[in-house]
Amino acid sequence: MTCWYEGPLAAFDTETTGVDVETDRIVSAAVVVQDAPGTRPRVTRWLVNPGVPVPEAATAVHGLTDEHLQRNGRWPAPVMHEIAEELAEHAAMHRPLVVMNAPFDLTLLDRELRRHRASALDRWFEASPLLVLDPRVLDKHLDRYRKGRRTLTDLCAHYEVTLEGAHDAGADALASLELVRALGRRFAARLERLTPAELHTLQTTWHAAQARGLQAWFTRSGTPETVNQDWPLRPELPKAA
């Protein structure tokens, strides 16, 4: 029987106006699907006119300018609907979805859906749950004592995964997908008997433990930062009274 990391996988990634999931916007997104290792991936891309200015710092990362997005991007409402529909199709097929640092991309998508479609992301997965594989969470759990940064670029270098055109949604999604395959092979003894559904549940616990550890480190170092323990999606913030 084929192990999950040698079978069909999809991956999702976004580029954005910034790093605040509550206020920043998606400017591009991609879903990559690969039926088996070595087969040609299928890539679906979206370019979005976010309706707000794109900060220069964000453009410096992904290269997408206000002018380019206004000229070539689509309005957010139909794009967010299409992305949610695409992810729901993969969930219905029980195809795992790879999302590097899932609470960022999936929460951003949820907030965009609430903003432009008056609908939460969870609505698309009422019939079939989303099965998420997060290489950041997996790596931090499986190789927890390794020192160094764990960005997508760092993980790709560590696991010898090619990343061409970093900070392009399609390139990052494909690299994340290949990274999960590499993680599966390296830690096969610990992963091959787990199903994607079991891994999804375990990652919820692993991420929470990782967040608590980081929070404790911030507290000891006097850093005034709060680490969210929710995975793969942060709940909506309560509205101010």
mmCIF file with all atom_site columns, N, CA, C and O in Angstrom, residues 143-174:
data_model
loop_
_atom_site.group_PDB
_atom_site.id
_atom_site.type_symbol
_atom_site.label_atom_id
_atom_site.label_alt_id
_atom_site.label_comp_id
_atom_site.label_asym_id
_atom_site.label_entity_id
_atom_site.label_seq_id
_atom_site.pdbx_PDB_ins_code
_atom_site.Cartn_x
_atom_site.Cartn_y
_atom_site.Cartn_z
_atom_site.occupancy
_atom_site.B_iso_or_equiv
_atom_site.pdbx_formal_charge
_atom_site.auth_seq_id
_atom_site.auth_comp_id
_atom_site.auth_asym_id
_atom_site.auth_atom_id
_atom_site.pdbx_PDB_model_num
ATOM 1   N N  . ASP A 1 143 ? 12.238 16.818 14.547 1.00 0.00 ? 143 ASP A N  1
ATOM 2   C CA . ASP A 1 143 ? 13.659 17.134 14.736 1.00 0.00 ? 143 ASP A CA 1
ATOM 3   C C  . ASP A 1 143 ? 13.759 18.348 15.664 1.00 0.00 ? 143 ASP A C  1
ATOM 4   O O  . ASP A 1 143 ? 14.344 19.370 15.321 1.00 0.00 ? 143 ASP A O  1
ATOM 5   N N  . ARG A 1 144 ? 13.177 18.201 16.837 1.00 0.00 ? 144 ARG A N  1
ATOM 6   C CA . ARG A 1 144 ? 12.931 19.364 17.702 1.00 0.00 ? 144 ARG A CA 1
ATOM 7   C C  . ARG A 1 144 ? 14.195 20.002 18.259 1.00 0.00 ? 144 ARG A C  1
ATOM 8   O O  . ARG A 1 144 ? 14.185 21.182 18.624 1.00 0.00 ? 144 ARG A O  1
ATOM 9   N N  . TYR A 1 145 ? 15.287 19.260 18.353 1.00 0.00 ? 145 TYR A N  1
ATOM 10  C CA . TYR A 1 145 ? 16.484 19.815 18.990 1.00 0.00 ? 145 TYR A CA 1
ATOM 11  C C  . TYR A 1 145 ? 17.478 20.402 17.991 1.00 0.00 ? 145 TYR A C  1
ATOM 12  O O  . TYR A 1 145 ? 18.533 20.880 18.390 1.00 0.00 ? 145 TYR A O  1
ATOM 13  N N  . ARG A 1 146 ? 17.132 20.364 16.707 1.00 0.00 ? 146 ARG A N  1
ATOM 14  C CA . ARG A 1 146 ? 18.029 20.959 15.719 1.00 0.00 ? 146 ARG A CA 1
ATOM 15  C C  . ARG A 1 146 ? 18.006 22.475 15.844 1.00 0.00 ? 146 ARG A C  1
ATOM 16  O O  . ARG A 1 146 ? 16.946 23.077 15.927 1.00 0.00 ? 146 ARG A O  1
ATOM 17  N N  . LYS A 1 147 ? 19.159 23.077 15.846 1.00 0.00 ? 147 LYS A N  1
ATOM 18  C CA . LYS A 1 147 ? 19.245 24.528 15.973 1.00 0.00 ? 147 LYS A CA 1
ATOM 19  C C  . LYS A 1 147 ? 19.078 25.175 14.602 1.00 0.00 ? 147 LYS A C  1
ATOM 20  O O  . LYS A 1 147 ? 19.242 24.532 13.573 1.00 0.00 ? 147 LYS A O  1
ATOM 21  N N  . GLY A 1 148 ? 18.757 26.452 14.615 1.00 0.00 ? 148 GLY A N  1
ATOM 22  C CA . GLY A 1 148 ? 18.647 27.192 13.364 1.00 0.00 ? 148 GLY A CA 1
ATOM 23  C C  . GLY A 1 148 ? 17.211 27.562 13.027 1.00 0.00 ? 148 GLY A C  1
ATOM 24  O O  . GLY A 1 148 ? 16.246 27.078 13.630 1.00 0.00 ? 148 GLY A O  1
ATOM 25  N N  . ARG A 1 149 ? 17.092 28.440 12.043 1.00 0.00 ? 149 ARG A N  1
ATOM 26  C CA . ARG A 1 149 ? 15.792 28.907 11.592 1.00 0.00 ? 149 ARG A CA 1
ATOM 27  C C  . ARG A 1 149 ? 15.050 27.806 10.832 1.00 0.00 ? 149 ARG A C  1
ATOM 28  O O  . ARG A 1 149 ? 15.672 26.878 10.311 1.00 0.00 ? 149 ARG A O  1
ATOM 29  N N  . ARG A 1 150 ? 13.719 27.951 10.751 1.00 0.00 ? 150 ARG A N  1
ATOM 30  C CA . ARG A 1 150 ? 12.901 26.936 10.073 1.00 0.00 ? 150 ARG A CA 1
ATOM 31  C C  . ARG A 1 150 ? 11.928 27.596 9.107  1.00 0.00 ? 150 ARG A C  1
ATOM 32  O O  . ARG A 1 150 ? 10.766 27.231 9.036  1.00 0.00 ? 150 ARG A O  1
ATOM 33  N N  . THR A 1 151 ? 12.413 28.577 8.360  1.00 0.00 ? 151 THR A N  1
ATOM 34  C CA . THR A 1 151 ? 11.612 29.144 7.289  1.00 0.00 ? 151 THR A CA 1
ATOM 35  C C  . THR A 1 151 ? 11.540 28.132 6.151  1.00 0.00 ? 151 THR A C  1
ATOM 36  O O  . THR A 1 151 ? 12.261 27.121 6.143  1.00 0.00 ? 151 THR A O  1
ATOM 37  N N  . LEU A 1 152 ? 10.706 28.406 5.157  1.00 0.00 ? 152 LEU A N  1
ATOM 38  C CA . LEU A 1 152 ? 10.614 27.508 4.012  1.00 0.00 ? 152 LEU A CA 1
ATOM 39  C C  . LEU A 1 152 ? 11.969 27.374 3.328  1.00 0.00 ? 152 LEU A C  1
ATOM 40  O O  . LEU A 1 152 ? 12.392 26.259 2.974  1.00 0.00 ? 152 LEU A O  1
ATOM 41  N N  . THR A 1 153 ? 12.669 28.483 3.161  1.00 0.00 ? 153 THR A N  1
ATOM 42  C CA . THR A 1 153 ? 13.989 28.443 2.522  1.00 0.00 ? 153 THR A CA 1
ATOM 43  C C  . THR A 1 153 ? 14.959 27.586 3.328  1.00 0.00 ? 153 THR A C  1
ATOM 44  O O  . THR A 1 153 ? 15.698 26.764 2.765  1.00 0.00 ? 153 THR A O  1
ATOM 45  N N  . ASP A 1 154 ? 14.945 27.742 4.645  1.00 0.00 ? 154 ASP A N  1
ATOM 46  C CA . ASP A 1 154 ? 15.848 26.977 5.502  1.00 0.00 ? 154 ASP A CA 1
ATOM 47  C C  . ASP A 1 154 ? 15.520 25.485 5.462  1.00 0.00 ? 154 ASP A C  1
ATOM 48  O O  . ASP A 1 154 ? 16.422 24.639 5.378  1.00 0.00 ? 154 ASP A O  1
ATOM 49  N N  . LEU A 1 155 ? 14.234 25.160 5.524  1.00 0.00 ? 155 LEU A N  1
ATOM 50  C CA . LEU A 1 155 ? 13.839 23.749 5.506  1.00 0.00 ? 155 LEU A CA 1
ATOM 51  C C  . LEU A 1 155 ? 14.172 23.103 4.172  1.00 0.00 ? 155 LEU A C  1
ATOM 52  O O  . LEU A 1 155 ? 14.609 21.947 4.122  1.00 0.00 ? 155 LEU A O  1
ATOM 53  N N  . CYS A 1 156 ? 13.959 23.833 3.082  1.00 0.00 ? 156 CYS A N  1
ATOM 54  C CA . CYS A 1 156 ? 14.293 23.278 1.770  1.00 0.00 ? 156 CYS A CA 1
ATOM 55  C C  . CYS A 1 156 ? 15.782 22.994 1.672  1.00 0.00 ? 156 CYS A C  1
ATOM 56  O O  . CYS A 1 156 ? 16.196 21.959 1.118  1.00 0.00 ? 156 CYS A O  1
ATOM 57  N N  . ALA A 1 157 ? 16.601 23.894 2.197  1.00 0.00 ? 157 ALA A N  1
ATOM 58  C CA . ALA A 1 157 ? 18.045 23.666 2.176  1.00 0.00 ? 157 ALA A CA 1
ATOM 59  C C  . ALA A 1 157 ? 18.404 22.446 3.028  1.00 0.00 ? 157 ALA A C  1
ATOM 60  O O  . ALA A 1 157 ? 19.227 21.611 2.616  1.00 0.00 ? 157 ALA A O  1
ATOM 61  N N  . HIS A 1 158 ? 17.774 22.320 4.184  1.00 0.00 ? 158 HIS A N  1
ATOM 62  C CA . HIS A 1 158 ? 18.091 21.207 5.086  1.00 0.00 ? 158 HIS A CA 1
ATOM 63  C C  . HIS A 1 158 ? 17.694 19.858 4.493  1.00 0.00 ? 158 HIS A C  1
ATOM 64  O O  . HIS A 1 158 ? 18.437 18.877 4.625  1.00 0.00 ? 158 HIS A O  1
ATOM 65  N N  . TYR A 1 159 ? 16.529 19.816 3.843  1.00 0.00 ? 159 TYR A N  1
ATOM 66  C CA . TYR A 1 159 ? 16.038 18.543 3.297  1.00 0.00 ? 159 TYR A CA 1
ATOM 67  C C  . TYR A 1 159 ? 16.360 18.373 1.808  1.00 0.00 ? 159 TYR A C  1
ATOM 68  O O  . TYR A 1 159 ? 15.853 17.454 1.174  1.00 0.00 ? 159 TYR A O  1
ATOM 69  N N  . GLU A 1 160 ? 17.181 19.268 1.280  1.00 0.00 ? 160 GLU A N  1
ATOM 70  C CA . GLU A 1 160 ? 17.645 19.197 -0.110 1.00 0.00 ? 160 GLU A CA 1
ATOM 71  C C  . GLU A 1 160 ? 16.481 19.196 -1.105 1.00 0.00 ? 160 GLU A C  1
ATOM 72  O O  . GLU A 1 160 ? 16.411 18.391 -2.029 1.00 0.00 ? 160 GLU A O  1
ATOM 73  N N  . VAL A 1 161 ? 15.573 20.134 -0.873 1.00 0.00 ? 161 VAL A N  1
ATOM 74  C CA . VAL A 1 161 ? 14.426 20.336 -1.763 1.00 0.00 ? 161 VAL A CA 1
ATOM 75  C C  . VAL A 1 161 ? 14.663 21.599 -2.580 1.00 0.00 ? 161 VAL A C  1
ATOM 76  O O  . VAL A 1 161 ? 15.055 22.635 -2.039 1.00 0.00 ? 161 VAL A O  1
ATOM 77  N N  . THR A 1 162 ? 14.419 21.522 -3.869 1.00 0.00 ? 162 THR A N  1
ATOM 78  C CA . THR A 1 162 ? 14.628 22.673 -4.749 1.00 0.00 ? 162 THR A CA 1
ATOM 79  C C  . THR A 1 162 ? 13.535 23.716 -4.526 1.00 0.00 ? 162 THR A C  1
ATOM 80  O O  . THR A 1 162 ? 12.356 23.393 -4.519 1.00 0.00 ? 162 THR A O  1
ATOM 81  N N  . LEU A 1 163 ? 13.961 24.957 -4.353 1.00 0.00 ? 163 LEU A N  1
ATOM 82  C CA . LEU A 1 163 ? 13.032 26.081 -4.245 1.00 0.00 ? 163 LEU A CA 1
ATOM 83  C C  . LEU A 1 163 ? 13.484 27.140 -5.230 1.00 0.00 ? 163 LEU A C  1
ATOM 84  O O  . LEU A 1 163 ? 14.447 27.859 -4.998 1.00 0.00 ? 163 LEU A O  1
ATOM 85  N N  . GLU A 1 164 ? 12.796 27.214 -6.350 1.00 0.00 ? 164 GLU A N  1
ATOM 86  C CA . GLU A 1 164 ? 13.123 28.196 -7.380 1.00 0.00 ? 164 GLU A CA 1
ATOM 87  C C  . GLU A 1 164 ? 12.068 29.296 -7.387 1.00 0.00 ? 164 GLU A C  1
ATOM 88  O O  . GLU A 1 164 ? 10.881 29.012 -7.471 1.00 0.00 ? 164 GLU A O  1
ATOM 89  N N  . GLY A 1 165 ? 12.512 30.547 -7.290 1.00 0.00 ? 165 GLY A N  1
ATOM 90  C CA . GLY A 1 165 ? 11.563 31.659 -7.301 1.00 0.00 ? 165 GLY A CA 1
ATOM 91  C C  . GLY A 1 165 ? 10.825 31.816 -6.001 1.00 0.00 ? 165 GLY A C  1
ATOM 92  O O  . GLY A 1 165 ? 9.592  31.951 -5.977 1.00 0.00 ? 165 GLY A O  1
ATOM 93  N N  . ALA A 1 166 ? 11.560 31.804 -4.882 1.00 0.00 ? 166 ALA A N  1
ATOM 94  C CA . ALA A 1 166 ? 10.933 31.938 -3.567 1.00 0.00 ? 166 ALA A CA 1
ATOM 95  C C  . ALA A 1 166 ? 10.077 33.200 -3.504 1.00 0.00 ? 166 ALA A C  1
ATOM 96  O O  . ALA A 1 166 ? 10.364 34.212 -4.137 1.00 0.00 ? 166 ALA A O  1
ATOM 97  N N  . HIS A 1 167 ? 8.993  33.124 -2.729 1.00 0.00 ? 167 HIS A N  1
ATOM 98  C CA . HIS A 1 167 ? 8.014  34.190 -2.545 1.00 0.00 ? 167 HIS A CA 1
ATOM 99  C C  . HIS A 1 167 ? 7.129  34.394 -3.766 1.00 0.00 ? 167 HIS A C  1
ATOM 100 O O  . HIS A 1 167 ? 6.474  35.419 -3.892 1.00 0.00 ? 167 HIS A O  1
ATOM 101 N N  . ASP A 1 168 ? 7.096  33.416 -4.624 1.00 0.00 ? 168 ASP A N  1
ATOM 102 C CA . ASP A 1 168 ? 6.033  33.271 -5.614 1.00 0.00 ? 168 ASP A CA 1
ATOM 103 C C  . ASP A 1 168 ? 5.125  32.176 -5.066 1.00 0.00 ? 168 ASP A C  1
ATOM 104 O O  . ASP A 1 168 ? 5.611  31.106 -4.654 1.00 0.00 ? 168 ASP A O  1
ATOM 105 N N  . ALA A 1 169 ? 3.819  32.426 -5.023 1.00 0.00 ? 169 ALA A N  1
ATOM 106 C CA . ALA A 1 169 ? 2.911  31.490 -4.372 1.00 0.00 ? 169 ALA A CA 1
ATOM 107 C C  . ALA A 1 169 ? 3.009  30.085 -4.958 1.00 0.00 ? 169 ALA A C  1
ATOM 108 O O  . ALA A 1 169 ? 3.011  29.091 -4.228 1.00 0.00 ? 169 ALA A O  1
ATOM 109 N N  . GLY A 1 170 ? 3.098  29.987 -6.292 1.00 0.00 ? 170 GLY A N  1
ATOM 110 C CA . GLY A 1 170 ? 3.182  28.673 -6.914 1.00 0.00 ? 170 GLY A CA 1
ATOM 111 C C  . GLY A 1 170 ? 4.477  27.961 -6.578 1.00 0.00 ? 170 GLY A C  1
ATOM 112 O O  . GLY A 1 170 ? 4.489  26.759 -6.273 1.00 0.00 ? 170 GLY A O  1
ATOM 113 N N  . ALA A 1 171 ? 5.594  28.695 -6.605 1.00 0.00 ? 171 ALA A N  1
ATOM 114 C CA . ALA A 1 171 ? 6.894  28.099 -6.296 1.00 0.00 ? 171 ALA A CA 1
ATOM 115 C C  . ALA A 1 171 ? 6.953  27.650 -4.844 1.00 0.00 ? 171 ALA A C  1
ATOM 116 O O  . ALA A 1 171 ? 7.455  26.557 -4.529 1.00 0.00 ? 171 ALA A O  1
ATOM 117 N N  . ASP A 1 172 ? 6.439  28.484 -3.946 1.00 0.00 ? 172 ASP A N  1
ATOM 118 C CA . ASP A 1 172 ? 6.469  28.128 -2.528 1.00 0.00 ? 172 ASP A CA 1
ATOM 119 C C  . ASP A 1 172 ? 5.560  26.945 -2.223 1.00 0.00 ? 172 ASP A C  1
ATOM 120 O O  . ASP A 1 172 ? 5.903  26.074 -1.413 1.00 0.00 ? 172 ASP A O  1
ATOM 121 N N  . ALA A 1 173 ? 4.398  26.892 -2.879 1.00 0.00 ? 173 ALA A N  1
ATOM 122 C CA . ALA A 1 173 ? 3.488  25.761 -2.664 1.00 0.00 ? 173 ALA A CA 1
ATOM 123 C C  . ALA A 1 173 ? 4.120  24.458 -3.134 1.00 0.00 ? 173 ALA A C  1
ATOM 124 O O  . ALA A 1 173 ? 4.060  23.442 -2.440 1.00 0.00 ? 173 ALA A O  1
ATOM 125 N N  . LEU A 1 174 ? 4.748  24.474 -4.309 1.00 0.00 ? 174 LEU A N  1
ATOM 126 C CA . LEU A 1 174 ? 5.385  23.267 -4.834 1.00 0.00 ? 174 LEU A CA 1
ATOM 127 C C  . LEU A 1 174 ? 6.534  22.826 -3.927 1.00 0.00 ? 174 LEU A C  1
ATOM 128 O O  . LEU A 1 174 ? 6.678  21.631 -3.625 1.00 0.00 ? 174 LEU A O  1
#
